[in-house]
Tab-separated table of C-alpha atoms in Angstrom:
chain	number	residue	atom	x	y	z
J	616	MET	CA	-8.091	-0.845	21.207
J	617	ILE	CA	-11.117	0.170	19.164
J	618	ALA	CA	-10.925	2.585	16.258
J	619	ARG	CA	-12.574	5.812	17.288
J	620	ALA	CA	-15.186	7.352	15.062
J	621	GLY	CA	-13.914	10.627	13.662
J	622	ALA	CA	-15.646	13.524	12.027
J	623	GLY	CA	-15.384	14.248	8.354
J	624	PRO	CA	-15.630	12.221	5.170
J	625	LEU	CA	-14.896	8.517	4.937
J	626	ARG	CA	-11.357	8.062	3.671
J	627	HIS	CA	-9.276	5.062	2.691
J	628	LEU	CA	-5.586	4.379	2.983
J	629	VAL	CA	-4.777	1.477	0.684
J	630	VAL	CA	-1.377	-0.040	1.422
J	631	LEU	CA	0.248	-2.142	-1.309
J	632	ARG	CA	3.477	-4.010	-0.688
J	633	HIS	CA	5.535	-4.246	-3.879
J	634	ALA	CA	5.281	-7.482	-5.865
J	635	LYS	CA	7.878	-10.271	-5.664
J	636	SER	CA	11.326	-8.979	-6.589
J	637	ALA	CA	14.341	-10.606	-8.156
J	638	TRP	CA	17.758	-10.775	-6.491
J	639	PRO	CA	20.218	-10.304	-9.384
J	640	SER	CA	23.860	-10.522	-8.360
J	641	GLY	CA	25.626	-7.192	-7.969
J	642	VAL	CA	22.447	-5.100	-8.199
J	643	PRO	CA	21.933	-2.645	-5.308
J	644	ASP	CA	18.757	-3.234	-3.276
J	645	HIS	CA	17.091	-0.036	-4.515
J	646	GLU	CA	17.566	-1.141	-8.128
J	647	ARG	CA	16.204	-4.700	-7.847
J	648	PRO	CA	13.487	-5.384	-10.462
J	649	LEU	CA	10.419	-7.558	-10.197
J	650	ALA	CA	10.789	-11.315	-10.557
J	651	PRO	CA	8.609	-13.142	-13.101
J	652	ARG	CA	6.068	-13.917	-10.349
J	653	GLY	CA	6.012	-10.232	-9.410
J	654	ARG	CA	5.349	-9.279	-13.021
J	655	ARG	CA	2.275	-11.566	-12.885
J	656	ASP	CA	1.093	-10.514	-9.413
J	657	ALA	CA	1.310	-6.724	-9.838
J	658	PRO	CA	-1.385	-6.563	-12.568
J	659	ALA	CA	-3.532	-8.884	-10.419
J	660	ALA	CA	-3.200	-6.320	-7.606
J	661	GLY	CA	-4.431	-3.601	-9.953
J	662	ARG	CA	-7.402	-5.720	-10.988
J	663	ALA	CA	-8.200	-6.509	-7.335
J	664	LEU	CA	-8.255	-2.800	-6.468
J	665	ALA	CA	-10.566	-2.068	-9.405
J	666	GLU	CA	-12.900	-4.939	-8.493
J	667	ALA	CA	-13.044	-3.712	-4.868
J	668	ASP	CA	-13.824	-0.158	-6.073
J	669	LEU	CA	-10.661	1.118	-4.374
J	670	LEU	CA	-9.036	3.089	-7.153
J	671	PRO	CA	-7.051	5.898	-5.539
J	672	ASP	CA	-7.287	9.624	-6.018
J	673	LEU	CA	-3.515	9.766	-5.529
J	674	ALA	CA	-0.706	7.231	-5.262
J	675	VAL	CA	2.536	7.693	-3.368
J	676	CYS	CA	5.159	5.178	-4.417
J	677	SER	CA	8.670	4.333	-3.288
J	678	THR	CA	11.394	5.189	-5.779
J	679	ALA	CA	12.781	1.621	-5.663
J	680	VAL	CA	12.601	-0.090	-9.058
J	681	ARG	CA	10.452	-2.985	-7.781
J	682	ALA	CA	7.899	-0.577	-6.265
J	683	ARG	CA	7.787	1.586	-9.404
J	684	GLN	CA	7.283	-1.500	-11.570
J	685	THR	CA	4.524	-2.706	-9.237
J	686	TRP	CA	2.795	0.675	-9.581
J	687	GLU	CA	3.147	0.710	-13.382
J	688	LEU	CA	1.772	-2.812	-13.820
J	689	ALA	CA	-1.043	-2.385	-11.273
J	690	SER	CA	-2.182	1.026	-12.515
J	691	GLY	CA	-1.969	-0.223	-16.095
J	692	GLN	CA	-5.118	-2.223	-15.323
J	693	TRP	CA	-7.181	0.962	-14.917
J	694	GLY	CA	-8.594	3.187	-17.631
J	695	THR	CA	-6.992	6.367	-16.364
J	696	PRO	CA	-4.462	6.032	-13.553
J	697	PRO	CA	-4.494	8.729	-10.884
J	698	PRO	CA	-1.583	11.062	-10.269
J	699	VAL	CA	1.428	9.405	-8.673
J	700	ARG	CA	4.171	10.908	-6.549
J	701	PHE	CA	7.407	8.946	-6.370
J	702	ALA	CA	8.833	9.509	-2.896
J	703	ALA	CA	12.354	8.501	-1.903
J	704	GLU	CA	11.329	8.746	1.752
J	705	VAL	CA	9.024	5.697	1.360
J	706	TYR	CA	11.986	3.441	0.573
J	707	ALA	CA	13.158	1.655	3.770
J	708	ALA	CA	10.826	3.857	5.825
J	709	ASP	CA	9.642	3.135	9.335
J	710	VAL	CA	6.223	4.066	10.745
J	711	PRO	CA	7.017	7.692	11.700
J	712	GLU	CA	8.479	8.367	8.239
J	713	LEU	CA	5.499	6.746	6.520
J	714	LEU	CA	3.079	8.746	8.677
J	715	ASP	CA	4.885	11.935	7.651
J	716	VAL	CA	4.299	10.990	3.999
J	717	VAL	CA	0.612	10.203	4.609
J	718	HIS	CA	0.051	13.349	6.666
J	719	ALA	CA	1.387	15.482	3.791
J	720	VAL	CA	-1.379	14.308	1.433
J	721	PRO	CA	-3.792	17.058	0.340
J	722	ALA	CA	-7.187	17.124	2.078
J	723	GLU	CA	-9.074	16.682	-1.204
J	724	VAL	CA	-7.699	13.115	-1.539
J	725	ASP	CA	-10.234	10.626	-0.182
J	726	THR	CA	-8.435	7.416	-1.207
J	727	LEU	CA	-4.657	7.203	-1.037
J	728	LEU	CA	-2.601	4.295	-2.354
J	729	LEU	CA	0.787	3.838	-0.685
J	730	VAL	CA	3.180	1.490	-2.534
J	731	GLY	CA	6.233	0.462	-0.565
J	732	HIS	CA	8.108	-2.119	1.449
J	733	ASN	CA	8.120	-4.256	4.545
J	734	PRO	CA	8.595	-4.167	7.425
J	735	GLY	CA	7.454	-0.537	7.415
J	736	LEU	CA	4.128	-1.072	5.639
J	737	GLU	CA	3.084	-3.987	7.839
J	738	GLU	CA	3.968	-2.018	10.970
J	739	LEU	CA	2.081	1.032	9.661
J	740	VAL	CA	-1.081	-1.012	9.094
J	741	LEU	CA	-0.887	-2.553	12.565
J	742	ASP	CA	-0.174	0.835	14.145
J	743	LEU	CA	-3.069	2.650	12.471
J	744	ALA	CA	-5.678	-0.091	12.848
J	745	GLY	CA	-7.541	0.247	16.116
J	746	ASP	CA	-9.697	-2.677	15.031
J	747	GLY	CA	-10.268	-4.945	12.060
J	748	LEU	CA	-13.082	-6.767	10.353
J	749	ASP	CA	-13.124	-10.558	10.574
J	750	ASP	CA	-9.550	-11.811	10.970
J	751	ALA	CA	-7.860	-9.023	8.965
J	752	LEU	CA	-5.594	-7.880	11.818
J	753	GLU	CA	-4.465	-11.432	12.500
J	754	GLU	CA	-3.706	-11.930	8.794
J	755	VAL	CA	-1.391	-8.909	8.784
J	756	ARG	CA	0.241	-9.964	12.062
J	757	LEU	CA	0.990	-13.416	10.639
J	758	LYS	CA	2.318	-12.274	7.274
J	759	PHE	CA	2.061	-9.323	4.903
J	760	PRO	CA	3.508	-10.940	1.764
J	761	THR	CA	4.551	-9.350	-1.499
J	762	SER	CA	1.615	-7.903	-3.459
J	763	ALA	CA	-0.503	-7.807	-0.296
J	764	ILE	CA	-3.079	-5.039	-0.074
J	765	ALA	CA	-4.422	-3.721	3.237
J	766	VAL	CA	-7.398	-1.370	3.290
J	767	LEU	CA	-7.779	1.045	6.193
J	768	ALA	CA	-10.967	3.111	6.513
J	769	TRP	CA	-11.252	6.185	8.718
J	770	ARG	CA	-13.051	9.493	9.012
J	771	GLY	CA	-11.244	12.794	9.089
J	772	THR	CA	-11.197	16.255	7.610
J	773	ASP	CA	-7.499	16.070	6.763
J	774	TRP	CA	-4.821	13.353	6.550
J	775	PRO	CA	-3.027	14.414	9.767
J	776	ASP	CA	-6.234	13.244	11.521
J	777	LEU	CA	-5.139	9.663	10.746
J	778	THR	CA	-3.247	8.664	13.875
J	779	PRO	CA	-2.427	5.359	15.593
J	780	GLY	CA	-5.497	3.336	16.434
J	781	THR	CA	-7.982	5.530	14.531
J	782	ALA	CA	-8.580	3.365	11.442
J	783	LEU	CA	-10.549	0.198	10.804
J	784	LEU	CA	-8.726	-2.499	8.833
J	785	THR	CA	-11.554	-3.482	6.507
J	786	GLY	CA	-9.717	-6.088	4.474
J	787	VAL	CA	-6.555	-7.752	3.316
J	788	ILE	CA	-6.156	-9.057	-0.218
J	789	VAL	CA	-3.212	-11.067	-1.555
J	790	PRO	CA	-3.764	-11.200	-5.319
J	791	ARG	CA	-1.788	-13.652	-7.395
J	792	GLY	CA	-1.421	-13.710	-11.173
J	793	LYS	CA	-1.739	-16.909	-13.126
J	794	LYS	CA	1.185	-18.578	-14.851
J	795	LYS	CA	0.775	-18.669	-18.600
């Protein structure tokens, strides 16, 4: 399937899977924090987005602790972070739920950052991408690891115009922080 060219401005949906989380005993899944590697990788994700000129106009982030910490550390790499909306419905969401979140984004937002979890994010990327540059689609099909970033480009006048198969997966980045 080939992504169809739409009318309207070029928009980007940037999908960021939370950084590597810890598994402390007795801590509910929603409350799990980032692991040391995640605390290194999340700022690297923020730097990668800045270097790729993909800073969002708005971020929508899961309410899970590991996603919130990923957002805080990534956005801390930017001069002025954009507005963020913490959305409980992103936690453990499937594709239809994630699409509902994306479709509710105001039309004036050209670049949206969605911070959440697998398998929903990986499935969303594969569902929306009608095509991909280079081997980007294959990369996501093989593995969408923690801290992975997928960039979907599409044209539309409003976010509900983003439907399955209408975006181009322009890139996948898996930033990693360095051990000190």
